Amino acid sequence: MAQLSPKQTLLIINTELERRSVQPLIKKVARWAMITRKMKKEELSTDKPIDLCPILNKLKWYSVPYDDYDTYFGAGLIPTLSRLVEYSQGHELHQVVATICTIASSSGVSRDACATGGAIPVLIDLVLTNEGCCGEWAAMAIRDLACHWPVRRACFTPEIVSKMKSVLELNPSPKYNTLYIIQAHIQTALERLDGIYH
């Protein structure tokens, strides 16, 4: 894949997001359109989903040059990735969460952008619904974002802190054994945030 600019990267992701967000609303219409096309012997639509994994892989593991991070953040990378979590599954969901986790664990500027870009509510919801590696990565990102910096701490609302505390009360399911690791990350995050909502 050719090197894409931040604007091109986000345009591709946002275009695919728009396609996915309207997909459930037009499923019935699409079915009737397909029947109509078959009856008229027209060619079937070639509107296929875009595989975002290669693009996300470029954003992960610092493949994005450090100098471009501000450009990506200014263009809305974190809100886009946070929204993409809702419309991703399987390997792509892993890639999205790993990308957010990488940004959350990098420089202070990146962490601030991650926190203020709306990633924290998405991450805590992932922790509450995914005991597998996605939940573990999300918990690590929360731990990394819960540092003693005013910009980040302000993003941990009472509702978020309450959800974090509820994670500590969860019981592990037989399917996964990562809940203890997730709870350890959340416990560390709460200790870092200690005193802001007491």
JSON list of N, CA and C in Angstrom, two decimals, residues 37 41-46:
[
{"chain": "A", "resi": 37, "resn": "ARG", "atom": "N", "xyz": [-32.52, -6.08, -9.67]},
{"chain": "A", "resi": 37, "resn": "ARG", "atom": "CA", "xyz": [-31.41, -6.18, -10.62]},
{"chain": "A", "resi": 37, "resn": "ARG", "atom": "C", "xyz": [-31.38, -7.55, -11.29]},
{"chain": "A", "resi": 41, "resn": "LYS", "atom": "N", "xyz": [-31.84, -8.43, -15.07]},
{"chain": "A", "resi": 41, "resn": "LYS", "atom": "CA", "xyz": [-30.57, -8.98, -15.55]},
{"chain": "A", "resi": 41, "resn": "LYS", "atom": "C", "xyz": [-29.47, -7.92, -15.59]},
{"chain": "A", "resi": 42, "resn": "GLU", "atom": "N", "xyz": [-29.48, -7.07, -14.55]},
{"chain": "A", "resi": 42, "resn": "GLU", "atom": "CA", "xyz": [-28.43, -6.05, -14.43]},
{"chain": "A", "resi": 42, "resn": "GLU", "atom": "C", "xyz": [-27.29, -6.64, -13.62]},
{"chain": "A", "resi": 43, "resn": "GLU", "atom": "N", "xyz": [-26.14, -5.99, -13.72]},
{"chain": "A", "resi": 43, "resn": "GLU", "atom": "CA", "xyz": [-24.98, -6.42, -12.94]},
{"chain": "A", "resi": 43, "resn": "GLU", "atom": "C", "xyz": [-25.20, -6.11, -11.47]},
{"chain": "A", "resi": 44, "resn": "LEU", "atom": "N", "xyz": [-24.69, -6.99, -10.62]},
{"chain": "A", "resi": 44, "resn": "LEU", "atom": "CA", "xyz": [-24.80, -6.78, -9.18]},
{"chain": "A", "resi": 44, "resn": "LEU", "atom": "C", "xyz": [-23.86, -5.67, -8.75]},
{"chain": "A", "resi": 45, "resn": "SER", "atom": "N", "xyz": [-24.23, -5.02, -7.65]},
{"chain": "A", "resi": 45, "resn": "SER", "atom": "CA", "xyz": [-23.42, -3.93, -7.11]},
{"chain": "A", "resi": 45, "resn": "SER", "atom": "C", "xyz": [-22.05, -4.44, -6.68]},
{"chain": "A", "resi": 46, "resn": "THR", "atom": "N", "xyz": [-21.04, -3.61, -6.91]},
{"chain": "A", "resi": 46, "resn": "THR", "atom": "CA", "xyz": [-19.69, -3.98, -6.49]},
{"chain": "A", "resi": 46, "resn": "THR", "atom": "C", "xyz": [-19.29, -3.21, -5.23]}
]
